[in-house]
Coordinates of C-alpha atoms in Angstrom, one line a residue:
M6 CA 71.9 65.3 -4.0
E7 CA 70.9 64.5 -7.5
K8 CA 69.5 67.3 -9.6
G9 CA 65.8 66.7 -9.8
F10 CA 65.6 64.8 -6.5
P11 CA 62.4 65.7 -4.6
T12 CA 62.9 68.4 -2.1
D13 CA 61.5 68.2 1.4
Y14 CA 59.3 71.2 0.7
E15 CA 57.8 69.6 -2.4
I16 CA 57.1 66.4 -0.5
H17 CA 55.5 68.3 2.4
L18 CA 53.2 70.3 0.0
F19 CA 52.2 67.1 -1.8
H20 CA 51.1 65.3 1.3
E21 CA 49.5 68.4 2.6
G22 CA 47.4 68.6 -0.5
N23 CA 48.9 71.9 -1.8
L24 CA 51.5 70.9 -4.4
N25 CA 49.7 72.5 -7.3
E26 CA 52.5 71.7 -9.7
A27 CA 52.8 68.1 -8.7
Y28 CA 53.4 67.2 -12.4
K29 CA 56.8 68.8 -12.1
L30 CA 57.8 66.4 -9.3
F31 CA 56.1 63.2 -10.4
G32 CA 56.2 61.4 -13.8
S33 CA 59.2 61.3 -16.1
H34 CA 61.4 64.3 -16.7
L35 CA 64.6 64.9 -18.6
V36 CA 67.2 66.6 -16.4
E37 CA 70.6 67.9 -17.4
Q38 CA 73.3 66.8 -14.9
G39 CA 77.0 67.0 -15.3
G40 CA 76.8 67.9 -18.9
T41 CA 74.7 64.9 -19.8
V42 CA 70.9 64.4 -19.8
H43 CA 69.5 62.0 -17.3
T44 CA 65.9 60.9 -17.0
R45 CA 64.2 60.8 -13.6
F46 CA 61.0 59.0 -12.6
C47 CA 58.9 59.5 -9.5
I48 CA 55.6 57.9 -8.4
W49 CA 53.5 57.8 -5.2
A50 CA 52.7 54.2 -4.3
P51 CA 52.2 54.1 -0.5
H52 CA 51.4 50.4 -0.1
A53 CA 54.1 49.0 -2.4
R54 CA 56.7 46.6 -1.2
K55 CA 59.0 47.4 -4.2
V56 CA 58.8 49.6 -7.3
R57 CA 60.9 49.0 -10.4
L58 CA 61.1 50.6 -13.8
A59 CA 60.5 48.5 -16.9
G60 CA 60.6 49.8 -20.4
S61 CA 61.9 49.7 -24.0
F62 CA 65.3 50.8 -22.7
N63 CA 65.8 47.6 -20.7
N64 CA 63.8 45.2 -22.8
W65 CA 61.0 45.3 -20.1
D66 CA 63.3 43.6 -17.6
A67 CA 63.2 45.7 -14.5
E68 CA 66.0 43.9 -12.7
G69 CA 68.4 46.5 -11.5
Y70 CA 66.0 49.4 -12.0
D71 CA 64.7 49.6 -8.5
L72 CA 63.2 52.9 -7.4
M73 CA 64.3 54.2 -4.0
R74 CA 61.6 54.8 -1.4
I75 CA 62.3 58.3 -0.1
N76 CA 59.7 58.6 2.7
D77 CA 57.4 56.6 4.8
E78 CA 54.4 57.9 2.9
G79 CA 55.4 56.1 -0.2
I80 CA 57.1 58.4 -2.7
W81 CA 59.5 56.4 -5.0
F82 CA 62.3 57.8 -7.1
I83 CA 64.9 56.8 -9.7
S84 CA 67.2 58.7 -12.0
V85 CA 68.7 56.8 -15.0
P86 CA 71.9 58.1 -16.6
F87 CA 70.7 58.5 -20.1
N88 CA 68.2 60.5 -22.3
A89 CA 65.1 58.2 -22.4
S90 CA 63.1 60.6 -24.6
G91 CA 60.6 58.5 -26.7
A92 CA 61.1 55.4 -24.5
L93 CA 58.1 53.3 -23.5
Y94 CA 57.8 52.5 -19.8
K95 CA 55.7 51.3 -16.9
Y96 CA 56.2 50.8 -13.2
E97 CA 56.6 47.2 -12.0
I98 CA 54.9 47.4 -8.6
E99 CA 55.3 44.6 -6.0
T100 CA 52.2 44.7 -3.7
G101 CA 52.2 44.0 0.0
D102 CA 50.9 40.5 -0.6
G103 CA 53.5 39.7 -3.3
R104 CA 51.7 40.3 -6.5
I105 CA 53.4 42.1 -9.4
L106 CA 51.5 44.8 -11.2
L107 CA 52.5 46.7 -14.4
K108 CA 51.1 50.2 -14.2
A109 CA 51.2 53.2 -16.5
D110 CA 52.6 56.4 -15.0
P111 CA 49.7 58.5 -13.5
Y112 CA 51.6 61.7 -14.3
A113 CA 52.8 60.7 -17.8
F114 CA 52.6 63.4 -20.5
Y115 CA 52.2 61.0 -23.4
A116 CA 51.1 57.4 -23.9
E117 CA 51.0 54.7 -26.6
V118 CA 48.1 54.6 -29.0
R119 CA 45.4 52.3 -27.7
P120 CA 45.1 49.3 -27.4
N121 CA 48.7 49.6 -26.2
T122 CA 49.0 51.1 -22.7
A123 CA 52.6 52.0 -21.9
S124 CA 53.6 55.6 -21.0
I125 CA 56.1 57.4 -23.1
V126 CA 58.9 59.7 -21.9
H127 CA 58.1 63.0 -23.7
S128 CA 59.0 66.6 -23.2
I129 CA 56.2 69.1 -23.5
E130 CA 58.5 72.1 -23.7
G131 CA 59.4 74.2 -26.7
Y132 CA 56.1 75.0 -28.4
E133 CA 56.0 78.6 -29.6
W134 CA 52.5 80.1 -29.1
Q135 CA 51.1 82.6 -31.6
E136 CA 48.0 83.8 -29.7
K137 CA 48.9 87.1 -28.1
Q138 CA 45.7 88.8 -29.3
W139 CA 43.6 86.0 -27.7
Q140 CA 45.3 86.3 -24.4
R141 CA 44.3 90.0 -24.3
K142 CA 40.8 89.2 -25.4
K143 CA 40.1 86.5 -22.9
K144 CA 40.5 88.9 -20.0
T145 CA 37.1 90.5 -20.8
D146 CA 34.2 89.7 -18.5
S147 CA 32.4 86.6 -19.8
F148 CA 29.2 87.2 -17.8
S149 CA 28.2 90.3 -19.7
N150 CA 29.3 89.0 -23.1
P151 CA 27.8 86.5 -25.6
M152 CA 28.9 82.9 -25.2
A153 CA 27.9 80.2 -27.8
I154 CA 29.6 76.9 -27.2
Y155 CA 29.9 74.2 -29.8
E156 CA 30.3 70.8 -28.1
M157 CA 32.0 68.1 -30.1
H158 CA 33.4 64.6 -29.8
F159 CA 36.8 64.7 -31.5
G160 CA 36.7 61.2 -32.9
S161 CA 33.3 61.4 -34.6
W162 CA 32.8 64.9 -35.9
K163 CA 34.4 63.9 -39.2
I164 CA 36.3 60.8 -40.2
K165 CA 38.5 60.2 -43.2
Q166 CA 37.2 58.1 -46.1
D167 CA 39.5 55.2 -45.1
G168 CA 38.0 55.2 -41.6
S169 CA 41.0 56.7 -39.9
L170 CA 40.8 59.6 -37.5
Y171 CA 41.8 63.2 -38.2
S172 CA 44.8 64.4 -36.2
Y173 CA 44.8 67.4 -34.0
R174 CA 46.6 69.4 -36.7
E175 CA 44.3 68.2 -39.5
M176 CA 41.2 68.9 -37.4
A177 CA 42.4 72.5 -37.0
D178 CA 42.0 73.0 -40.7
E179 CA 38.6 71.3 -40.7
I180 CA 36.6 72.5 -37.7
I181 CA 37.9 76.0 -36.9
P182 CA 36.6 77.7 -40.1
Y183 CA 33.4 75.7 -39.8
V184 CA 32.8 76.8 -36.2
K185 CA 33.9 80.4 -36.8
E186 CA 31.6 80.7 -39.8
R187 CA 28.6 79.6 -37.7
G188 CA 29.3 82.2 -35.0
F189 CA 30.2 80.0 -32.1
T190 CA 32.6 81.5 -29.6
Y191 CA 34.0 78.4 -27.9
I192 CA 34.6 74.7 -28.8
E193 CA 34.0 72.3 -26.0
I194 CA 35.6 68.9 -26.5
L195 CA 34.5 65.7 -24.8
P196 CA 37.4 64.4 -22.5
L197 CA 40.7 64.2 -24.3
I198 CA 42.7 62.7 -21.4
E199 CA 44.2 59.4 -22.3
H200 CA 41.6 56.6 -22.2
P201 CA 41.7 52.9 -23.3
F202 CA 38.1 52.5 -24.6
D203 CA 36.8 54.5 -27.5
L204 CA 33.2 54.1 -26.5
S205 CA 33.8 55.7 -23.0
W206 CA 34.1 58.9 -25.0
G207 CA 37.0 59.8 -22.7
Y208 CA 35.0 59.9 -19.5
Q209 CA 36.9 56.8 -18.1
G210 CA 40.5 58.0 -18.1
T211 CA 43.9 56.5 -17.3
G212 CA 46.2 59.4 -18.2
Y213 CA 45.1 62.7 -16.8
F214 CA 48.2 64.6 -17.9
A215 CA 48.3 63.1 -21.4
P216 CA 46.1 64.4 -24.3
T217 CA 45.1 61.2 -26.0
S218 CA 47.6 59.9 -28.6
R219 CA 44.7 58.9 -30.9
Y220 CA 45.0 62.2 -32.6
G221 CA 48.7 63.0 -32.3
T222 CA 51.4 64.3 -29.9
P223 CA 51.0 66.8 -27.1
Q224 CA 52.6 69.5 -29.3
D225 CA 50.0 68.7 -32.0
F226 CA 47.2 69.4 -29.5
M227 CA 48.9 72.6 -28.5
Y228 CA 48.8 73.6 -32.2
F229 CA 45.1 72.9 -32.3
V230 CA 44.4 75.1 -29.3
D231 CA 46.7 77.8 -30.7
R232 CA 44.9 77.8 -34.0
C233 CA 41.6 78.1 -32.3
H234 CA 42.8 81.1 -30.3
Q235 CA 44.3 82.8 -33.4
S236 CA 40.8 82.5 -34.9
G237 CA 39.2 84.1 -31.8
I238 CA 37.7 80.8 -30.6
G239 CA 38.1 79.6 -27.0
V240 CA 38.7 75.9 -26.0
I241 CA 36.9 74.2 -23.1
L242 CA 37.7 70.7 -22.1
D243 CA 35.3 68.2 -20.5
W244 CA 37.1 67.3 -17.3
V245 CA 36.4 64.3 -15.0
P246 CA 37.6 64.8 -11.4
G247 CA 35.0 62.5 -9.9
H248 CA 35.8 59.0 -11.1
F249 CA 38.2 56.9 -13.3
C250 CA 38.3 53.6 -15.1
K251 CA 39.4 50.3 -13.5
D252 CA 41.6 49.0 -16.3
A253 CA 44.5 47.0 -15.0
H254 CA 47.2 49.5 -16.2
G255 CA 45.5 52.5 -14.7
L256 CA 45.0 54.3 -11.4
Y257 CA 42.8 51.6 -9.9
M258 CA 44.4 49.8 -7.0
L259 CA 47.7 51.3 -8.1
D260 CA 49.9 49.4 -5.6
G261 CA 47.4 46.6 -4.9
E262 CA 45.4 48.7 -2.4
P263 CA 43.2 51.9 -2.7
V264 CA 45.5 54.8 -3.5
Y265 CA 43.5 57.3 -5.6
E266 CA 40.1 55.8 -4.7
Y267 CA 38.1 55.5 -1.4
R268 CA 39.1 52.6 0.8
D269 CA 35.5 51.8 1.7
Q270 CA 34.0 49.7 -1.1
R271 CA 30.6 51.4 -0.8
D272 CA 32.2 54.8 -1.5
R273 CA 34.8 53.5 -4.0
E274 CA 32.7 51.6 -6.5
N275 CA 30.7 53.6 -9.0
L276 CA 28.2 51.0 -10.0
V277 CA 26.4 53.2 -12.6
W278 CA 29.5 53.7 -14.8
G279 CA 31.6 50.7 -13.6
T280 CA 34.3 53.0 -12.4
A281 CA 36.0 54.0 -9.2
N282 CA 35.4 57.2 -7.3
F283 CA 38.4 59.5 -6.5
D284 CA 39.0 59.8 -2.7
L285 CA 38.6 63.6 -2.7
G286 CA 39.3 63.8 1.0
K287 CA 42.8 62.4 0.5
T288 CA 45.3 65.3 0.4
E289 CA 47.6 63.6 -2.2
V290 CA 44.6 63.1 -4.5
Q291 CA 43.8 66.8 -4.1
S292 CA 47.4 67.6 -5.1
F293 CA 47.0 65.3 -8.1
L294 CA 43.7 66.8 -9.4
I295 CA 44.4 70.5 -8.6
S296 CA 47.8 70.3 -10.3
N297 CA 46.1 68.6 -13.2
A298 CA 43.8 71.6 -13.7
R299 CA 46.8 73.9 -13.4
F300 CA 48.7 71.7 -15.9
W301 CA 46.1 72.1 -18.7
I302 CA 46.0 75.9 -18.2
E303 CA 49.7 76.3 -18.1
H304 CA 50.9 74.0 -20.8
Y305 CA 47.9 73.8 -23.2
H306 CA 46.4 77.3 -22.6
I307 CA 42.9 75.7 -22.2
D308 CA 40.3 78.4 -21.4
G309 CA 37.9 76.4 -19.3
F310 CA 36.6 73.1 -17.9
R311 CA 33.2 71.6 -18.1
V312 CA 33.4 69.7 -14.8
D313 CA 31.7 66.4 -15.3
A314 CA 29.1 64.8 -13.0
V315 CA 29.2 67.2 -10.1
A316 CA 26.1 65.5 -8.6
N317 CA 28.2 62.3 -8.4
I318 CA 30.8 64.3 -6.5
I319 CA 28.9 66.3 -3.9
Y320 CA 26.7 63.3 -2.8
W321 CA 28.0 60.0 -1.6
P322 CA 27.2 57.0 -3.8
G323 CA 23.8 55.5 -3.0
G324 CA 22.0 58.9 -3.0
D325 CA 20.1 59.8 0.2
E326 CA 21.5 57.0 2.3
K327 CA 24.6 59.0 3.3
G328 CA 23.8 62.4 1.9
E329 CA 26.3 65.0 1.0
N330 CA 30.0 64.3 0.9
P331 CA 31.8 67.0 3.0
F332 CA 35.2 66.0 1.7
A333 CA 34.1 66.4 -1.9
I334 CA 32.4 69.8 -1.2
S335 CA 35.6 71.0 0.5
F336 CA 37.6 69.8 -2.5
L337 CA 35.5 71.6 -5.1
K338 CA 35.9 74.9 -3.1
K339 CA 39.6 74.4 -2.9
L340 CA 39.9 73.5 -6.5
N341 CA 38.0 76.5 -7.7
G342 CA 39.9 78.8 -5.4
A343 CA 43.3 77.5 -6.6
V344 CA 42.3 77.8 -10.3
K345 CA 41.1 81.3 -9.9
K346 CA 44.2 82.3 -7.9
Y347 CA 46.3 81.0 -10.8
N348 CA 44.1 82.3 -13.6
P349 CA 41.1 84.5 -12.7
H350 CA 39.8 84.3 -16.3
F351 CA 39.7 80.5 -16.5
L352 CA 36.1 79.2 -16.8
M353 CA 34.9 76.5 -14.4
M354 CA 31.5 75.1 -15.4
A355 CA 29.6 72.6 -13.3
E356 CA 27.5 69.9 -15.0
D357 CA 25.3 69.6 -12.0
S358 CA 21.7 68.2 -12.0
T359 CA 21.0 68.8 -8.3
D360 CA 19.4 71.8 -6.6
W361 CA 22.6 72.4 -4.5
P362 CA 22.6 76.1 -3.7
N363 CA 25.3 78.7 -4.5
V364 CA 27.2 76.6 -7.0
T365 CA 28.3 79.7 -8.8
T366 CA 28.8 81.9 -5.7
Q367 CA 32.4 82.7 -4.8
T368 CA 33.9 80.5 -2.2
E369 CA 34.5 83.4 0.2
Y370 CA 30.8 83.9 0.3
G371 CA 30.0 80.3 1.0
G372 CA 29.6 79.0 -2.6
L373 CA 31.3 76.3 -4.5
G374 CA 33.1 78.9 -6.6
F375 CA 32.1 77.8 -10.2
D376 CA 31.6 80.4 -12.9
Y377 CA 28.7 78.7 -14.5
K378 CA 26.3 75.8 -13.9
W379 CA 24.6 73.8 -16.6
N380 CA 20.8 74.4 -16.4
M381 CA 19.7 70.8 -16.5
G382 CA 16.3 71.7 -15.2
W383 CA 15.6 74.1 -18.1
M384 CA 16.9 71.5 -20.6
N385 CA 14.8 68.7 -19.3
D386 CA 11.6 70.8 -19.0
V387 CA 11.8 72.4 -22.4
L388 CA 12.6 69.1 -24.2
K389 CA 9.7 67.3 -22.4
Y390 CA 7.4 70.2 -23.5
M391 CA 8.7 70.1 -27.1
E392 CA 8.4 66.4 -27.4
A393 CA 4.7 66.5 -26.4
S394 CA 2.0 66.6 -29.0
P395 CA 0.9 70.2 -29.6
E396 CA -2.6 69.6 -28.4
L397 CA -1.2 68.5 -25.0
R398 CA 1.1 71.5 -24.6
S399 CA -1.4 73.7 -22.9
N400 CA -1.3 71.4 -19.9
L401 CA 2.5 71.5 -19.9
H402 CA 2.9 75.3 -20.2
H403 CA 4.7 75.5 -16.9
K404 CA 7.5 73.5 -18.3
L405 CA 8.4 76.5 -20.5
T406 CA 8.0 79.1 -17.8
F407 CA 9.2 77.5 -14.6
S408 CA 12.9 78.2 -15.3
L409 CA 12.4 81.9 -14.8
M410 CA 11.6 81.2 -11.2
Y411 CA 15.2 80.4 -10.7
A412 CA 17.0 81.7 -13.8
F413 CA 19.0 84.2 -11.8
S414 CA 19.8 82.1 -8.7
E415 CA 22.9 80.8 -10.5
K416 CA 25.0 81.8 -13.6
F417 CA 23.7 79.3 -16.1
V418 CA 24.6 77.7 -19.4
L419 CA 21.6 76.4 -21.4
P420 CA 22.8 73.0 -22.7
F421 CA 21.6 70.9 -25.6
S422 CA 24.5 68.4 -25.2
H423 CA 25.6 65.0 -26.3
D424 CA 23.7 63.3 -23.5
E425 CA 20.4 64.5 -25.0
V426 CA 21.0 62.9 -28.5
V427 CA 22.4 59.4 -27.8
H428 CA 21.4 56.0 -26.4
G429 CA 17.9 55.9 -28.1
K430 CA 17.0 59.5 -27.0
R431 CA 16.8 60.6 -30.7
S432 CA 18.3 63.8 -32.2
L433 CA 16.8 67.1 -31.3
L434 CA 15.2 67.3 -34.8
D435 CA 13.6 63.9 -34.4
K436 CA 12.3 64.7 -31.0
M437 CA 10.0 67.3 -32.5
P438 CA 6.5 65.9 -33.3
G439 CA 4.7 66.3 -36.6
H440 CA 5.6 65.9 -40.2
Y441 CA 8.9 66.7 -41.9
E442 CA 8.5 70.5 -42.2
E443 CA 6.9 70.8 -38.7
K444 CA 10.0 69.2 -37.2
F445 CA 12.2 71.8 -38.7
S446 CA 9.9 74.6 -37.7
Q447 CA 9.8 73.5 -34.1
L448 CA 13.6 73.0 -34.0
R449 CA 14.1 76.6 -35.2
L450 CA 11.6 77.8 -32.6
L451 CA 13.4 75.8 -29.9
Y452 CA 16.8 77.3 -30.8
G453 CA 15.2 80.8 -30.9
Y454 CA 13.8 80.3 -27.4
M455 CA 17.2 79.2 -26.2
I456 CA 18.9 82.3 -27.6
A457 CA 16.2 84.5 -26.1
H458 CA 16.2 82.9 -22.7
P459 CA 18.7 84.2 -20.1
G460 CA 21.9 82.1 -20.0
K461 CA 24.8 81.2 -22.1
K462 CA 24.3 78.8 -25.0
L463 CA 25.6 75.3 -25.8
L464 CA 24.8 73.0 -28.8
F465 CA 26.2 69.6 -29.6
M466 CA 27.7 69.0 -33.0
G467 CA 25.2 68.2 -35.7
G468 CA 22.4 70.2 -34.1
E469 CA 23.3 73.2 -36.1
F470 CA 22.1 71.6 -39.4
G471 CA 19.4 69.4 -38.0
Q472 CA 21.2 66.0 -37.8
F473 CA 18.2 63.6 -38.2
A474 CA 19.8 60.5 -36.6
E475 CA 21.0 60.5 -33.0
W476 CA 24.7 60.7 -32.4
K477 CA 26.5 57.6 -33.7
D478 CA 29.8 57.6 -31.7
K479 CA 31.5 55.2 -34.1
E480 CA 30.6 57.2 -37.2
Q481 CA 31.0 60.8 -38.4
L482 CA 28.1 63.3 -38.6
D483 CA 25.8 62.9 -41.5
W484 CA 27.4 65.5 -43.7
N485 CA 25.5 64.3 -46.7
L486 CA 22.4 66.1 -45.3
F487 CA 23.9 69.3 -46.7
E488 CA 22.7 68.0 -50.0
Y489 CA 19.1 68.6 -48.9
G490 CA 17.4 72.0 -48.9
M491 CA 15.8 71.9 -45.4
H492 CA 19.1 71.1 -43.8
Q493 CA 20.9 73.8 -45.7
K494 CA 18.3 76.2 -44.5
M495 CA 18.5 74.9 -40.9
D496 CA 22.2 75.6 -41.0
A497 CA 21.6 79.1 -42.4
Y498 CA 19.1 79.8 -39.7
T499 CA 21.5 78.7 -36.9
K500 CA 24.2 81.0 -38.4
E501 CA 21.9 83.9 -38.5
L502 CA 20.5 83.2 -35.0
L503 CA 24.0 83.2 -33.5
F504 CA 25.2 86.3 -35.3
F505 CA 22.0 88.0 -34.2
Y506 CA 22.6 86.9 -30.6
K507 CA 26.1 88.3 -30.7
R508 CA 24.9 91.6 -32.1
S509 CA 22.1 92.1 -29.6
K510 CA 23.3 93.3 -26.2
A511 CA 19.8 92.8 -24.8
L512 CA 20.3 89.0 -25.1
Y513 CA 23.5 88.8 -23.0
E514 CA 24.5 91.9 -21.1
L515 CA 22.1 91.2 -18.1
D516 CA 22.1 87.4 -18.4
N517 CA 22.5 87.1 -14.6
D518 CA 20.4 90.1 -13.5
P519 CA 16.6 89.8 -13.2
S520 CA 16.3 93.4 -14.4
G521 CA 17.3 92.1 -17.8
F522 CA 14.1 90.1 -18.2
Q523 CA 10.4 91.0 -18.1
W524 CA 7.4 88.9 -18.9
I525 CA 4.8 90.4 -21.2
D526 CA 2.4 87.4 -21.2
V527 CA 3.3 84.3 -19.4
N528 CA -0.2 82.8 -19.0
N529 CA -1.4 82.1 -22.6
N530 CA -1.4 78.4 -22.3
E531 CA -4.5 78.0 -24.4
Q532 CA -2.7 79.2 -27.5
S533 CA 0.7 78.2 -26.3
V534 CA 2.1 81.6 -26.9
L535 CA 4.8 83.3 -24.7
S536 CA 5.9 86.9 -24.9
F537 CA 8.6 88.7 -22.9
I538 CA 11.2 91.5 -23.0
R539 CA 15.0 91.1 -22.9
K540 CA 17.0 94.2 -21.8
G541 CA 20.5 95.5 -22.1
T542 CA 22.3 97.9 -19.7
K543 CA 21.2 100.9 -21.8
E544 CA 17.5 101.9 -21.6
E545 CA 17.1 101.9 -25.4
D546 CA 18.5 98.3 -25.7
F547 CA 15.5 96.0 -25.4
L548 CA 13.8 93.4 -27.5
I549 CA 10.3 92.1 -27.7
I550 CA 10.2 88.3 -28.1
V551 CA 7.0 86.4 -29.1
C552 CA 7.1 82.5 -29.3
N553 CA 4.2 80.4 -30.6
F554 CA 4.4 76.7 -29.8
R555 CA 1.3 75.7 -31.9
N556 CA 1.0 75.2 -35.7
H557 CA -1.5 78.1 -36.0
S558 CA -0.6 81.5 -37.2
Y559 CA -2.3 84.6 -35.8
S560 CA -2.9 88.0 -37.5
D561 CA -3.6 91.2 -35.5
Y562 CA -2.3 89.5 -32.4
K563 CA -2.0 92.1 -29.6
V564 CA 1.2 92.3 -27.6
G565 CA 1.8 94.8 -24.8
V566 CA 4.9 97.0 -25.2
P567 CA 6.6 99.3 -22.7
E568 CA 7.1 102.4 -25.0
N569 CA 5.1 104.3 -27.5
R570 CA 7.4 103.7 -30.4
E571 CA 7.5 101.9 -33.8
Y572 CA 8.8 98.4 -33.8
R573 CA 10.6 96.4 -36.5
E574 CA 10.8 92.7 -36.8
V575 CA 14.5 91.8 -36.8
L576 CA 14.3 88.0 -36.7
N577 CA 11.5 85.6 -37.6
S578 CA 12.1 81.8 -37.7
D579 CA 9.2 81.3 -40.2
R580 CA 10.9 83.2 -43.1
E581 CA 10.9 81.1 -46.3
V582 CA 14.7 81.5 -46.5
Y583 CA 14.9 79.3 -43.4
G584 CA 12.3 76.8 -44.6
G585 CA 9.3 78.5 -43.1
S586 CA 5.9 79.4 -44.4
G587 CA 6.5 83.2 -44.6
H588 CA 4.3 84.5 -41.8
T589 CA 6.4 87.6 -41.1
N590 CA 5.9 91.3 -40.3
K591 CA 7.4 93.1 -43.2
K592 CA 6.2 96.6 -42.2
V593 CA 7.0 98.6 -39.2
L594 CA 4.6 98.0 -36.4
K595 CA 3.2 101.1 -34.8
S596 CA 2.2 101.1 -31.1
H597 CA -1.2 102.2 -29.8
T598 CA -2.1 103.7 -26.5
G599 CA -4.0 101.3 -24.4
F600 CA -3.2 99.2 -21.3
F601 CA -2.5 95.6 -22.4
H602 CA -0.4 92.8 -20.8
G603 CA 0.5 95.2 -18.0
N604 CA 2.0 97.7 -20.4
P605 CA 0.7 101.2 -21.3
F606 CA 0.9 100.5 -25.1
Y607 CA 0.4 97.6 -27.5
I608 CA 1.1 96.5 -31.1
S609 CA -0.8 94.2 -33.4
M610 CA 1.3 91.8 -35.3
N611 CA 1.5 88.5 -37.2
V612 CA 2.5 85.6 -35.1
P613 CA 4.1 82.7 -37.1
P614 CA 3.2 79.1 -36.6
Y615 CA 5.7 77.1 -34.6
G616 CA 7.8 80.3 -34.7
I617 CA 9.6 83.0 -32.9
S618 CA 9.4 86.6 -33.8
I619 CA 11.8 89.2 -32.3
L620 CA 11.1 92.9 -32.5
R621 CA 13.3 95.9 -31.9
P622 CA 12.2 99.5 -31.3
V623 CA 13.0 101.6 -34.4
Q624 CA 15.9 103.9 -33.7
K625 CA 16.1 107.4 -34.8
R626 CA 18.5 108.1 -37.7
R627 CA 21.2 109.3 -35.3
E628 CA 20.9 106.2 -33.2
Q629 CA 21.0 104.0 -36.3
K630 CA 24.3 105.6 -37.3
Q631 CA 25.7 105.0 -33.9
N632 CA 24.5 101.4 -33.7
G633 CA 24.9 100.2 -37.3
E634 CA 26.2 96.9 -36.1
N635 CA 22.7 95.9 -35.1
K636 CA 21.4 95.7 -38.7
M637 CA 20.6 92.2 -39.9
R638 CA 22.8 90.3 -42.2
S639 CA 21.3 89.4 -45.6
N640 CA 23.8 86.8 -46.9
V641 CA 21.8 83.7 -45.9
I642 CA 20.8 81.0 -48.3
G643 CA 18.0 82.1 -50.5
G644 CA 18.3 85.8 -49.4
R645 CA 18.0 88.5 -52.1
K646 CA 20.6 91.2 -52.3
G647 CA 19.8 93.9 -49.8
E648 CA 17.0 91.9 -48.1
Q649 CA 16.7 92.3 -44.4
A650 CA 15.1 90.1 -41.8

């Protein structure tokens, strides 16, 4: 038997749905045999009459390069007696009705740069990783630690002056210092699987095992991830296991009939996106997708997936007509179980807009097994509230508070993603009502409320400095805005906010525990003021948060507090250094005895217009020495030496 020939055990596992390293069987691989290097090719095409291999090595004439069908279920194999490294190739598939299709390899590790569509024989071995410290760090519990995710589209974050794209290696030098300086802990990248159409943003893929060649080679992408890890930044990929594009060279009707997609047209056709839905009940498709997840973890050291469009997966197309899809639900559980078995620290995040229960409950307890779920309800509610005219907000007060009715039912990420700032929806800054300065004030307030609200944090690129225009996917971010003072100050505020978040245990240690949150005053809709407490695991770790969603400042505003202590304002979004009007609390606030807001004590404070104020109980000198890391930074734009927030 030839070296590299599929074994009976591999074939059995693949058809059973449990070949979690299917990429080692299928695709193109260099194999040493008899002292020489051969290249083997393997594809699953169950309905094909014949399969041949065409490529640059035979001038695209597949005559004499017939693959052998090795089982009734349609696995085809050929080994050619030469090293085909770097060669272009496709499979010439003869369908049951006699048509000839030229298809890219579903398991290819590399592909031509679009608009060309051939697969490339390429070894992904040999990269030497330099990220040992990160591998130790990532084993910490993410749930009780801060998480601030910077979502980006690789092709439009920054573009060269001549209009060309930055490579994976070049982008490492550009974005990693930028993200690290601003305090983000993860970079989340819109899909990087090979895709033919730039404006699909990667969500309509053809090469699930190939990082897109737009930005370089597989080893170049490994370098990018490695550099992120060396800088203490994790990498999350947007991953699309629900549907794929219908381009002629891709997975769609691979051998002339449904292979990766549902056979029933009503289930197959995704009319919203013009794509085809994966048949998640088919065991071979399960092997394909689960091994794909394993592949990105093993070979690219990816730290997590944002799993796209889970709502489209768990329900049949057409919504309520057929209801839930039991095959897809079973697949998601199987996927998450397999991923966790291979790497318990890998993060699986569901982009799910439904009220499906127990998305982040472990599979053994009846859940889907995700680590996190995007809190789409919170995002939609809070943006609807912020976009409303201030005089109408009193009637929409519940939009701000309703999320706390379910905030601890799942483990949530609070997302301000690309979907909220594209296709005419306007940027986050432009969504804010009012004049120029008011827009910035409200955006600072919005970010402050997100940081103070239970849940991990996600912000799409450009939001950190107040991109005024919505995302333009053909152009880079408006970097020229850094020439303007308000955008500089917005960027400074975002930095300070994230560093404050990471230093404040009360804002993350009990993210998923209702004991970590307590309302002070949830009912002041007339003034549109919210106040609440965030708590850490230690009794002394708590913060008082006061948010004012109107353009009115208040002096001597009473706020109930739980302990008879002095309180110091440690963050205020209305500081002049951030572009605000300077309604702050410079002096220590002393509490008074008196029952207020359900608490035995109260303080009187200044409440900034369109602002958030965060107070911390003053620690005794011994406590300050032990917790010096909680002091505020002062090196923000416009700050005086030694000035504290």
